[in-house]
CSV table of C-alpha atoms and ligand atoms in Angstrom, one decimal:
chain,number,residue,atom,x,y,z
A,270,UNK,CA,47.5,64.0,-27.3
A,271,UNK,CA,45.6,65.6,-24.5
A,272,UNK,CA,42.5,65.5,-22.3
A,273,UNK,CA,39.8,68.0,-23.3
A,274,UNK,CA,37.2,69.5,-21.1
A,275,UNK,CA,33.7,70.0,-22.4
A,276,UNK,CA,30.3,71.1,-21.2
A,277,UNK,CA,26.9,70.3,-22.7
A,278,UNK,CA,23.3,70.9,-21.8
A,279,UNK,CA,20.0,69.1,-22.5
A,280,UNK,CA,16.4,69.3,-21.3
A,281,UNK,CA,13.5,66.9,-21.1
A,282,UNK,CA,9.7,67.2,-20.8
A,283,UNK,CA,8.4,64.0,-19.4
A,284,UNK,CA,4.9,62.7,-19.6
A,285,UNK,CA,3.2,61.3,-16.5
A,286,UNK,CA,1.1,58.3,-17.5
A,287,UNK,CA,-0.4,57.4,-20.8
A,288,UNK,CA,-3.8,56.9,-22.3
A,289,UNK,CA,-3.8,53.5,-24.0
A,290,UNK,CA,-7.4,52.6,-24.2
A,291,UNK,CA,-8.0,54.4,-20.9
A,292,UNK,CA,-5.4,54.1,-18.1
A,293,UNK,CA,-7.1,53.2,-14.8
A,294,UNK,CA,-5.9,52.1,-11.3
A,295,UNK,CA,-8.0,51.1,-8.4
A,296,UNK,CA,-7.5,50.9,-4.7
A,297,UNK,CA,-9.4,49.5,-1.7
A,298,UNK,CA,-8.9,50.6,1.9
A,299,UNK,CA,-10.4,49.0,5.0
A,300,UNK,CA,-10.0,49.5,8.7
A,301,UNK,CA,-9.1,46.7,11.0
A,302,UNK,CA,-10.5,46.4,14.6
A,303,UNK,CA,-7.1,47.7,15.7
A,304,UNK,CA,-7.7,51.1,14.0
A,305,UNK,CA,-5.0,50.2,11.4
A,306,UNK,CA,-5.8,50.8,7.8
A,307,UNK,CA,-4.9,48.4,5.0
A,308,UNK,CA,-4.5,49.7,1.4
A,309,UNK,CA,-5.0,46.9,-1.2
A,310,UNK,CA,-3.3,47.5,-4.5
A,311,UNK,CA,-2.2,45.4,-7.5
A,312,UNK,CA,0.4,48.1,-8.2
A,313,UNK,CA,4.0,47.2,-7.7
A,314,UNK,CA,6.9,48.8,-5.8
A,315,UNK,CA,10.0,48.2,-7.8
A,316,UNK,CA,12.2,50.0,-5.2
A,317,UNK,CA,11.2,53.5,-6.3
A,318,UNK,CA,9.2,53.8,-3.1
A,319,UNK,CA,5.6,53.5,-4.1
A,320,UNK,CA,4.5,51.8,-0.9
A,321,UNK,CA,6.0,54.6,1.2
A,322,UNK,CA,4.5,57.5,-0.8
A,323,UNK,CA,1.1,55.7,-0.9
A,324,UNK,CA,1.2,55.2,2.9
A,325,UNK,CA,2.0,58.9,3.2
A,326,UNK,CA,-0.9,59.9,0.9
A,327,UNK,CA,-3.3,57.5,2.6
A,328,UNK,CA,-2.3,58.7,6.1
A,329,UNK,CA,-2.6,62.3,5.2
A,330,UNK,CA,-6.0,61.9,3.6
A,331,UNK,CA,-7.4,59.6,6.3
A,332,UNK,CA,-6.0,61.8,9.1
A,333,UNK,CA,-4.2,59.0,10.8
A,334,UNK,CA,-0.5,58.4,11.7
A,335,UNK,CA,1.8,57.0,8.9
A,336,UNK,CA,2.5,54.0,11.0
A,337,UNK,CA,-1.1,52.9,11.1
A,338,UNK,CA,-1.3,52.4,7.3
A,339,UNK,CA,-0.2,49.1,5.8
A,340,UNK,CA,0.2,49.1,2.0
A,341,UNK,CA,-0.3,45.6,0.5
A,342,UNK,CA,0.8,45.4,-3.1
A,343,UNK,CA,1.7,43.2,-5.9
A,344,UNK,CA,-0.8,40.3,-5.9
A,345,UNK,CA,-2.9,40.9,-9.0
A,346,UNK,CA,-5.2,37.9,-8.1
A,347,UNK,CA,-6.4,39.3,-4.9
A,348,UNK,CA,-6.2,43.1,-5.3
A,349,UNK,CA,-8.2,45.6,-7.4
A,350,UNK,CA,-6.9,46.2,-10.9
A,351,UNK,CA,-3.9,48.4,-11.8
A,352,UNK,CA,-2.4,48.9,-15.2
A,353,UNK,CA,1.0,48.7,-13.8
A,354,UNK,CA,4.2,50.4,-12.7
A,355,UNK,CA,5.4,52.2,-15.9
A,356,UNK,CA,5.2,55.5,-17.7
A,357,UNK,CA,6.0,57.2,-14.4
A,358,UNK,CA,2.4,56.8,-13.5
A,359,UNK,CA,2.5,55.1,-10.1
A,360,UNK,CA,2.3,57.9,-7.6
A,361,UNK,CA,-0.1,59.9,-9.8
A,362,UNK,CA,-2.6,57.1,-10.7
A,363,UNK,CA,-2.4,55.1,-7.4
A,364,UNK,CA,-2.2,58.2,-5.3
A,365,UNK,CA,-5.4,59.6,-6.8
A,366,UNK,CA,-7.2,56.3,-6.4
A,367,UNK,CA,-6.0,56.1,-2.8
A,368,UNK,CA,-7.2,59.6,-2.1
A,369,UNK,CA,-10.7,58.7,-3.4
A,370,UNK,CA,-10.8,55.5,-1.3
A,371,UNK,CA,-9.4,57.2,1.8
A,372,UNK,CA,-12.1,59.9,1.6
A,373,UNK,CA,-14.8,57.3,1.5
A,374,UNK,CA,-13.3,55.4,4.4
A,375,UNK,CA,-12.8,58.6,6.3
A,376,UNK,CA,-16.5,59.4,5.9
A,377,UNK,CA,-17.5,56.0,7.1
A,378,UNK,CA,-15.2,56.4,10.1
A,379,UNK,CA,-16.6,59.9,10.9
A,380,UNK,CA,-20.2,58.7,10.7
A,381,UNK,CA,-19.6,56.0,13.3
A,382,UNK,CA,-17.6,58.5,15.4
A,383,UNK,CA,-20.5,60.9,15.2
A,384,UNK,CA,-22.9,58.3,16.5
A,385,UNK,CA,-20.5,57.3,19.3
A,386,UNK,CA,-20.0,61.0,20.3
A,387,UNK,CA,-23.6,62.1,19.7
A,388,UNK,CA,-22.4,64.9,17.5
A,389,UNK,CA,-22.9,65.9,13.9
A,390,UNK,CA,-20.1,64.4,11.6
A,391,UNK,CA,-19.3,67.9,10.3
A,392,UNK,CA,-18.6,69.1,13.8
A,393,UNK,CA,-15.9,66.5,14.3
A,394,UNK,CA,-12.2,67.0,13.8
A,395,UNK,CA,-9.9,64.1,12.9
A,396,UNK,CA,-6.2,64.7,13.3
A,397,UNK,CA,-3.4,62.2,13.6
A,398,UNK,CA,-5.8,59.4,14.7
A,399,UNK,CA,-7.5,61.6,17.4
A,400,UNK,CA,-11.1,62.7,17.0
A,401,UNK,CA,-12.7,65.6,18.9
A,402,UNK,CA,-15.6,67.9,18.7
A,403,UNK,CA,-14.8,71.3,17.1
A,404,UNK,CA,-14.6,73.9,19.9
A,405,UNK,CA,-14.8,71.3,22.6
A,406,UNK,CA,-11.5,69.4,22.5
A,407,UNK,CA,-12.3,67.6,25.8
A,408,UNK,CA,-15.1,65.7,24.0
A,409,UNK,CA,-12.7,63.3,22.2
A,410,UNK,CA,-12.0,59.7,21.2
A,411,UNK,CA,-9.7,58.1,18.7
A,412,UNK,CA,-9.7,55.9,15.6
A,413,UNK,CA,-9.1,52.7,17.6
A,414,UNK,CA,-12.2,53.2,19.8
A,415,UNK,CA,-14.3,54.1,16.7
A,416,UNK,CA,-13.0,51.1,14.8
A,417,UNK,CA,-13.9,48.8,17.8
A,418,UNK,CA,-17.4,50.4,18.0
A,419,UNK,CA,-17.9,50.0,14.2
A,420,UNK,CA,-16.9,46.3,14.3
A,421,UNK,CA,-18.5,45.1,17.5
A,422,UNK,CA,-21.3,47.6,18.3
A,423,UNK,CA,-22.7,48.9,15.0
A,424,UNK,CA,-21.6,46.0,12.6
A,425,UNK,CA,-20.4,48.5,10.1
A,426,UNK,CA,-17.4,48.5,7.8
A,427,UNK,CA,-15.0,51.4,7.6
A,428,UNK,CA,-13.8,51.1,4.1
A,429,UNK,CA,-13.4,52.9,0.8
A,430,UNK,CA,-13.2,52.3,-2.9
A,431,UNK,CA,-11.1,54.4,-5.2
A,432,UNK,CA,-10.3,54.6,-8.9
A,433,UNK,CA,-8.5,57.0,-11.1
A,434,UNK,CA,-8.8,56.8,-14.8
A,435,UNK,CA,-7.2,58.7,-17.6
A,436,UNK,CA,-9.7,58.5,-20.5
A,437,UNK,CA,-8.6,57.2,-23.8
A,438,UNK,CA,-7.7,60.1,-26.1
A,439,UNK,CA,-7.7,59.4,-29.8
A,440,UNK,CA,-5.6,61.4,-32.3
A,441,UNK,CA,-7.6,63.9,-34.2
A,442,UNK,CA,-7.1,63.0,-37.8
A,443,UNK,CA,-7.3,66.6,-38.9
A,444,UNK,CA,-4.9,68.2,-36.5
A,445,UNK,CA,-3.0,65.4,-35.0
A,446,UNK,CA,-3.9,66.7,-31.6
A,447,UNK,CA,-4.3,64.2,-28.7
A,448,UNK,CA,-4.2,64.3,-25.0
A,449,UNK,CA,-1.7,61.5,-24.3
A,450,UNK,CA,-0.6,62.1,-20.7
A,451,UNK,CA,-1.9,63.6,-17.5
A,452,UNK,CA,0.8,66.1,-16.7
A,453,UNK,CA,4.5,66.7,-17.6
A,454,UNK,CA,7.6,67.0,-15.4
A,455,UNK,CA,10.6,68.9,-16.7
A,456,UNK,CA,14.3,68.7,-16.2
A,457,UNK,CA,17.6,70.2,-17.5
A,458,UNK,CA,21.0,68.7,-17.1
A,459,UNK,CA,24.4,70.2,-17.6
A,460,UNK,CA,27.2,67.6,-18.1
A,461,UNK,CA,30.9,68.3,-17.8
A,462,UNK,CA,33.2,65.7,-19.3
A,463,UNK,CA,36.8,65.1,-20.0
A,464,UNK,CA,37.6,63.4,-23.3
A,465,UNK,CA,41.0,61.7,-23.9
A,466,UNK,CA,41.8,62.1,-27.6
A,467,UNK,CA,44.4,59.4,-27.5
A,468,UNK,CA,42.2,56.6,-25.9
A,469,UNK,CA,38.8,57.9,-26.8
A,470,UNK,CA,37.7,57.5,-23.2
A,471,UNK,CA,35.1,59.9,-21.9
A,472,UNK,CA,35.0,60.6,-18.2
A,473,UNK,CA,31.9,62.4,-16.8
A,474,UNK,CA,33.1,64.9,-14.2
A,475,UNK,CA,29.9,66.4,-13.1
A,476,UNK,CA,26.1,66.2,-13.7
A,477,UNK,CA,24.1,69.2,-12.5
A,478,UNK,CA,20.4,69.1,-12.9
A,479,UNK,CA,17.3,71.1,-12.2
A,480,UNK,CA,14.0,69.2,-11.9
A,481,UNK,CA,10.5,70.4,-11.9
A,482,UNK,CA,8.4,67.6,-10.5
A,483,UNK,CA,5.2,69.0,-9.2
A,484,UNK,CA,4.8,68.5,-5.4
A,485,UNK,CA,7.3,66.1,-3.8
A,486,UNK,CA,5.5,63.6,-1.5
A,487,UNK,CA,8.9,62.3,-0.3
A,488,UNK,CA,11.8,64.5,-1.1
A,489,UNK,CA,14.4,61.9,-0.1
A,490,UNK,CA,13.0,59.5,-2.5
A,491,UNK,CA,12.7,62.1,-5.3
A,492,UNK,CA,16.4,62.8,-4.7
A,493,UNK,CA,17.1,59.1,-4.8
A,494,UNK,CA,15.5,58.9,-8.3
A,495,UNK,CA,17.4,61.9,-9.5
A,496,UNK,CA,20.8,60.6,-8.4
A,497,UNK,CA,20.3,57.0,-9.6
A,498,UNK,CA,18.9,58.3,-12.9
A,499,UNK,CA,22.0,60.5,-13.4
A,500,UNK,CA,24.2,57.4,-13.0
A,501,UNK,CA,22.0,55.2,-15.2
A,502,UNK,CA,21.8,58.0,-17.9
A,503,UNK,CA,25.6,58.2,-17.8
A,504,UNK,CA,25.9,54.5,-18.3
A,505,UNK,CA,23.4,54.5,-21.2
A,506,UNK,CA,25.4,57.4,-22.8
A,507,UNK,CA,28.8,55.7,-22.4
A,508,UNK,CA,28.8,52.0,-21.7
A,509,UNK,CA,25.6,50.0,-21.6
A,510,UNK,CA,24.6,48.0,-24.7
A,511,UNK,CA,23.5,44.5,-25.4
A,512,UNK,CA,24.6,44.6,-29.0
A,513,UNK,CA,27.7,46.8,-29.3
A,514,UNK,CA,27.7,46.6,-33.2
A,515,UNK,CA,23.9,46.6,-33.7
A,516,UNK,CA,22.4,45.7,-36.2
A,517,UNK,CA,25.2,43.2,-36.4
A,518,UNK,CA,24.7,40.9,-33.5
A,519,UNK,CA,28.4,40.2,-33.0
A,520,UNK,CA,29.9,40.6,-29.5
A,521,UNK,CA,26.4,40.2,-27.9
A,522,UNK,CA,27.0,40.8,-24.2
A,523,UNK,CA,26.5,37.8,-21.9
A,524,UNK,CA,27.7,38.9,-18.5
A,525,UNK,CA,28.5,42.0,-16.4
A,526,UNK,CA,32.1,41.6,-17.6
A,527,UNK,CA,30.9,42.9,-21.0
A,528,UNK,CA,27.7,44.7,-20.2
A,529,UNK,CA,29.2,47.6,-18.3
A,530,UNK,CA,27.2,49.0,-15.5
A,531,UNK,CA,28.9,51.7,-13.4
A,532,UNK,CA,30.3,50.8,-10.1
A,533,UNK,CA,30.9,52.9,-7.0
A,534,UNK,CA,34.2,54.0,-8.5
A,535,UNK,CA,32.6,55.5,-11.6
A,536,UNK,CA,30.2,58.0,-10.2
A,537,UNK,CA,30.6,61.7,-11.1
A,538,UNK,CA,29.8,64.6,-8.9
A,539,UNK,CA,26.0,64.9,-9.0
A,540,UNK,CA,24.1,68.0,-7.9
A,541,UNK,CA,20.5,68.9,-8.3
A,542,UNK,CA,17.8,71.3,-7.4
A,543,UNK,CA,14.1,70.6,-7.3
A,544,UNK,CA,11.4,73.1,-8.2
A,545,UNK,CA,7.8,72.4,-7.2
A,546,UNK,CA,5.0,73.6,-9.4
A,547,UNK,CA,2.1,71.3,-8.3
A,548,UNK,CA,0.1,69.7,-11.1
A,549,UNK,CA,-3.6,70.3,-11.3
A,550,UNK,CA,-4.6,66.7,-11.4
A,551,UNK,CA,-2.0,64.8,-9.4
A,552,UNK,CA,-2.5,63.7,-5.8
A,553,UNK,CA,-1.5,66.7,-3.7
A,554,UNK,CA,0.0,68.1,-7.0
A,555,UNK,CA,2.3,65.2,-7.9
A,556,UNK,CA,4.0,64.7,-11.2
A,557,UNK,CA,5.9,61.5,-12.1
A,558,UNK,CA,9.6,61.5,-11.4
A,559,UNK,CA,11.2,58.2,-12.4
A,560,UNK,CA,12.2,57.3,-15.9
A,561,UNK,CA,12.8,60.9,-16.8
A,562,UNK,CA,15.9,61.1,-14.6
A,563,UNK,CA,17.9,58.9,-16.9
A,564,UNK,CA,16.9,61.1,-19.9
A,565,UNK,CA,18.5,64.5,-20.0
A,566,UNK,CA,22.0,63.3,-18.9
A,567,UNK,CA,22.4,61.3,-22.1
A,568,UNK,CA,22.2,64.2,-24.7
A,569,UNK,CA,23.9,66.5,-22.3
A,570,UNK,CA,26.9,64.1,-22.2
A,571,UNK,CA,26.8,63.8,-26.0
A,572,UNK,CA,26.8,67.6,-26.3
A,573,UNK,CA,29.6,67.9,-23.9
A,574,UNK,CA,31.7,65.5,-25.9
A,575,UNK,CA,31.1,67.7,-29.0
A,576,UNK,CA,32.1,70.8,-26.9
A,577,UNK,CA,35.3,69.0,-25.8
A,578,UNK,CA,36.6,67.5,-29.1
A,579,UNK,CA,34.3,68.7,-31.9
A,580,UNK,CA,32.7,65.4,-32.8
A,581,UNK,CA,29.0,64.4,-32.6
A,582,UNK,CA,28.6,60.8,-31.7
A,583,UNK,CA,24.9,60.2,-31.7
A,584,UNK,CA,25.0,56.4,-31.8
A,585,UNK,CA,24.8,55.2,-28.2
A,586,UNK,CA,26.7,54.2,-26.2
A,587,UNK,CA,29.6,56.6,-27.0
A,588,UNK,CA,32.4,54.0,-26.7
A,589,UNK,CA,36.1,54.9,-26.9
A,590,UNK,CA,36.1,53.2,-30.3
A,591,UNK,CA,33.4,55.4,-31.7
A,592,UNK,CA,35.1,58.6,-30.4
A,593,UNK,CA,38.4,57.6,-32.0
A,594,UNK,CA,36.8,56.7,-35.3
A,595,UNK,CA,34.9,60.1,-35.3
A,596,UNK,CA,38.1,62.0,-34.4
A,597,UNK,CA,40.0,60.2,-37.2
A,598,UNK,CA,37.2,61.0,-39.7
A,599,UNK,CA,37.3,64.6,-38.6
A,600,UNK,CA,41.1,64.9,-39.2
A,601,UNK,CA,40.8,63.6,-42.7
B,52,UNK,CA,27.6,11.9,-7.8
B,53,UNK,CA,27.8,10.8,-4.2
B,54,UNK,CA,27.0,13.5,-1.8
B,55,UNK,CA,29.5,14.8,0.7
B,56,UNK,CA,28.9,16.2,4.1
B,57,UNK,CA,30.4,19.6,5.0
B,58,UNK,CA,30.4,21.1,8.4
B,59,UNK,CA,31.0,24.7,9.0
B,60,UNK,CA,30.1,27.5,11.3
B,61,UNK,CA,27.2,29.5,9.9
B,62,UNK,CA,26.6,32.8,11.7
B,63,UNK,CA,28.2,31.3,14.8
B,64,UNK,CA,26.3,28.0,14.8
B,65,UNK,CA,27.9,24.7,13.7
B,66,UNK,CA,26.0,23.5,10.7
B,67,UNK,CA,26.3,20.3,8.7
B,68,UNK,CA,24.8,19.7,5.3
B,69,UNK,CA,25.0,16.9,2.7
B,70,UNK,CA,25.5,18.2,-0.8
B,71,UNK,CA,26.7,17.2,-4.3
B,72,UNK,CA,30.4,17.9,-4.5
B,73,UNK,CA,30.2,20.7,-7.1
B,74,UNK,CA,27.5,22.7,-5.3
B,75,UNK,CA,28.3,26.4,-4.7
B,76,UNK,CA,28.3,27.9,-1.3
B,77,UNK,CA,25.6,30.2,-2.5
B,78,UNK,CA,23.3,27.3,-3.4
B,79,UNK,CA,24.0,25.7,0.0
B,80,UNK,CA,23.1,28.8,1.8
B,81,UNK,CA,19.9,29.7,-0.2
B,82,UNK,CA,18.6,26.3,-1.4
B,83,UNK,CA,19.7,23.8,1.3
B,84,UNK,CA,19.7,26.0,4.4
B,85,UNK,CA,17.1,28.6,3.3
B,86,UNK,CA,19.2,31.7,4.2
B,87,UNK,CA,17.8,33.9,1.6
B,88,UNK,CA,19.4,37.3,2.5
B,89,UNK,CA,22.4,36.2,0.3
B,90,UNK,CA,21.1,37.0,-3.2
B,91,UNK,CA,21.5,35.0,-6.4
B,92,UNK,CA,22.4,37.5,-9.2
B,93,UNK,CA,24.6,36.6,-12.0
B,94,UNK,CA,26.2,33.4,-10.8
B,95,UNK,CA,29.4,34.5,-12.6
B,96,UNK,CA,31.2,36.6,-10.1
B,97,UNK,CA,30.1,39.8,-11.8
B,98,UNK,CA,27.5,41.5,-9.5
B,99,UNK,CA,28.5,40.9,-5.8
B,100,UNK,CA,24.9,40.3,-4.7
B,101,UNK,CA,26.0,36.9,-3.2
B,102,UNK,CA,28.7,38.4,-1.1
B,103,UNK,CA,29.2,36.7,2.3
B,104,UNK,CA,32.1,36.6,4.8
B,105,UNK,CA,34.3,33.6,5.0
B,106,UNK,CA,36.7,33.9,8.0
B,107,UNK,CA,36.0,37.6,7.9
B,108,UNK,CA,37.0,38.0,4.2
B,109,UNK,CA,34.4,39.1,1.7
B,110,UNK,CA,33.8,36.3,-0.7
B,111,UNK,CA,31.5,35.8,-3.8
B,112,UNK,CA,29.6,32.7,-2.6
B,113,UNK,CA,28.5,31.9,-6.2
B,114,UNK,CA,32.1,31.2,-7.1
B,115,UNK,CA,33.1,29.3,-4.0
B,116,UNK,CA,32.5,25.5,-3.8
B,117,UNK,CA,30.6,24.7,-0.6
B,118,UNK,CA,33.2,22.0,0.1
B,119,UNK,CA,35.8,24.6,0.5
B,120,UNK,CA,33.8,26.1,3.4
B,121,UNK,CA,34.2,22.9,5.4
B,122,UNK,CA,35.7,23.8,8.8
B,123,UNK,CA,35.4,27.6,8.0
B,124,UNK,CA,33.4,30.4,9.5
B,125,UNK,CA,30.7,31.8,7.2
B,126,UNK,CA,28.7,34.9,8.0
B,127,UNK,CA,25.6,36.1,6.1
B,128,UNK,CA,23.5,39.1,6.5
B,129,UNK,CA,21.2,37.1,8.9
B,130,UNK,CA,24.2,36.7,11.2
B,131,UNK,CA,24.8,40.4,11.8
B,132,UNK,CA,21.5,41.9,12.6
B,133,UNK,CA,17.7,41.4,12.9
B,134,UNK,CA,14.9,43.8,12.1
B,135,UNK,CA,14.6,44.5,15.9
B,136,UNK,CA,18.4,44.8,16.4
B,137,UNK,CA,19.9,46.1,13.2
B,138,UNK,CA,23.6,46.2,12.7
B,139,UNK,CA,24.8,49.8,12.4
B,140,UNK,CA,25.3,49.3,8.7
B,141,UNK,CA,21.7,48.1,8.3
B,142,UNK,CA,20.4,51.0,10.3
B,143,UNK,CA,22.4,53.5,8.2
B,144,UNK,CA,21.2,52.0,4.9
B,145,UNK,CA,17.7,52.5,6.3
B,146,UNK,CA,18.3,56.1,7.5
B,147,UNK,CA,20.1,57.2,4.3
B,148,UNK,CA,17.7,55.7,1.8
B,149,UNK,CA,20.5,53.5,0.5
B,150,UNK,CA,18.2,50.7,-0.6
B,151,UNK,CA,15.7,51.0,-3.4
B,152,UNK,CA,14.8,47.5,-4.6
B,153,UNK,CA,17.2,46.2,-2.0
B,154,UNK,CA,18.6,43.3,-4.1
B,155,UNK,CA,22.2,44.5,-3.9
B,156,UNK,CA,21.9,45.6,-0.2
B,157,UNK,CA,22.9,42.3,1.5
B,158,UNK,CA,26.0,42.0,-0.6
B,159,UNK,CA,26.9,45.7,-0.2
B,160,UNK,CA,26.5,45.5,3.6
B,161,UNK,CA,28.7,42.4,3.8
B,162,UNK,CA,31.4,43.9,1.6
B,163,UNK,CA,31.2,47.1,3.8
B,164,UNK,CA,31.4,45.0,7.0
B,165,UNK,CA,34.5,43.2,5.7
B,166,UNK,CA,36.1,46.6,5.0
B,167,UNK,CA,35.2,48.2,8.4
B,168,UNK,CA,36.3,45.2,10.4
B,169,UNK,CA,39.8,45.6,8.9
B,170,UNK,CA,39.8,49.4,8.4
B,171,UNK,CA,37.4,51.2,10.7
B,172,UNK,CA,38.3,54.6,9.3
B,173,UNK,CA,38.3,54.3,5.5
B,174,UNK,CA,38.1,57.3,3.3
B,175,UNK,CA,35.2,57.6,0.8
B,176,UNK,CA,37.5,56.5,-1.9
B,177,UNK,CA,38.5,53.4,0.0
B,178,UNK,CA,34.9,52.6,0.6
B,179,UNK,CA,34.1,52.9,-3.1
B,180,UNK,CA,37.1,50.7,-3.9
B,181,UNK,CA,35.8,48.0,-1.4
B,182,UNK,CA,32.4,48.1,-3.1
B,183,UNK,CA,33.7,48.1,-6.7
B,184,UNK,CA,32.7,44.4,-7.1
B,185,UNK,CA,29.1,45.1,-6.0
B,186,UNK,CA,26.7,46.4,-8.7
B,187,UNK,CA,23.6,48.4,-7.9
B,188,UNK,CA,21.1,49.2,-10.6
B,189,UNK,CA,18.9,51.4,-8.5
B,190,UNK,CA,20.7,53.9,-6.3
B,191,UNK,CA,23.6,55.3,-8.2
B,192,UNK,CA,25.7,54.4,-5.2
B,193,UNK,CA,25.8,57.9,-3.6
B,194,UNK,CA,23.4,57.0,-0.8
B,195,UNK,CA,25.2,53.7,-0.2
B,196,UNK,CA,28.5,55.6,0.2
B,197,UNK,CA,26.8,58.1,2.5
B,198,UNK,CA,25.4,55.3,4.7
B,199,UNK,CA,28.7,53.6,5.1
B,200,UNK,CA,30.5,57.0,5.8
B,201,UNK,CA,27.9,57.7,8.4
B,202,UNK,CA,28.8,54.5,10.2
B,203,UNK,CA,32.5,55.4,10.0
B,204,UNK,CA,31.7,58.7,11.6
B,205,UNK,CA,29.6,57.1,14.3
B,206,UNK,CA,32.4,54.7,15.2
B,207,UNK,CA,34.9,57.6,15.3
B,208,UNK,CA,32.6,59.5,17.8
B,209,UNK,CA,31.9,56.4,19.9
C,15,FES,S1,25.7,36.1,-8.0
C,15,FES,FE1,27.7,35.9,-7.3
C,15,FES,S2,28.7,37.6,-8.2
C,15,FES,FE2,26.7,37.7,-9.1
C,16,FES,S1,19.0,48.9,-4.5
C,16,FES,FE1,18.3,47.8,-6.3
C,16,FES,S2,20.2,47.0,-7.0
C,16,FES,FE2,20.9,48.3,-5.4
């Protein structure tokens, strides 16, 4: 009776978005008299940070400070259509729509600024909310002044419309070929485990991952997705199930006493590196990093269990009972 | 059932409320008094999202009858900080990206406060132990532990 160390590896290619019957998201941006910009979206932030990264993208594209962008999400009655937050599509789809809307709003802003400053729009520079004439920085104004002028002097809106759509792609009946996603992110995880051959318990010691996610708009939030996905993946691998004896429905879990989510006491060492190879069609080179983070840890842990004690348990979650039964079978 | 009146200190203010005898403290806080920082998760004592302090002890308010709070001191997240004047734990959760959806955060912060009030210099293992009754689906806990550890370090330096 002993504890056995094992190490396993697994990799994932993860699609960003899907095609359905076409996969669109829209955005509207408008400027208030204060010079603040509102971004109207039906897209939802579930905690992954969509509002933050969209504000970053909008601010960058408009040329205004992050703090002057308000992202208003989640009311599908009063906002332009979005297919939703799923398929790791949020930053990619919404970001692209917001860039398009922000460019239109920025153009409207610069047209008013040009009138105000008696200069050609292409001679103006907009940086961090400040506007000046190229080569003559003393001829300057700012977004607030231009917004006031637009509202109260010219009677013009400073606003923009944006949409990004992935076209529907049908499967070619001859070849089976199809273009299902927009880009793909990649990851590899190495799991290190300890398996107790007496109790069947598996302890994950360390999860080390490399992620290729295109350009990171917000590295802290990307890191947050990677860490949380590692823990969720570990739980899918080892403990979480609604029906532990599926297809039998016996012992259906009814509470967190039976449906076992890891606690702060259960987290392994987690380390990761991120590689950035910008995508060709994502906003500023983004690829989706969300759901994929809970993927590669699972087969990596299953492989590590095999490395440790020589049994493949591919029916998830790998409970102590399943490990012991597999060990027993192997010994016969 | 005839309602009963309970009187307790809520975030330092004497508060009286008439409730049905079997009402939980969590329902009183959220539904009667509209203090919504305290979250309603499982209602079974399994998630910790309803954690509040009763006389400084961390308590699952879904499992405590409101009547038992009579004469006691109850503290919720609203009682420890505001968006303008955040409690150091709230500020640290903000700085360390320790909240994603944020549903667990009030309970986590109250459980952490109960720990730090008793033991200002806990180890990382002691912090994890104190949070073991608080589930988080989003963060994987690492950022939460980092945030609380940062507050411990701040307090050591102060
Ligand atoms: S709501 Fe009280 S522990 Fe879950
Ligand atoms: S941040 Fe979502 S449950 Fe903890």
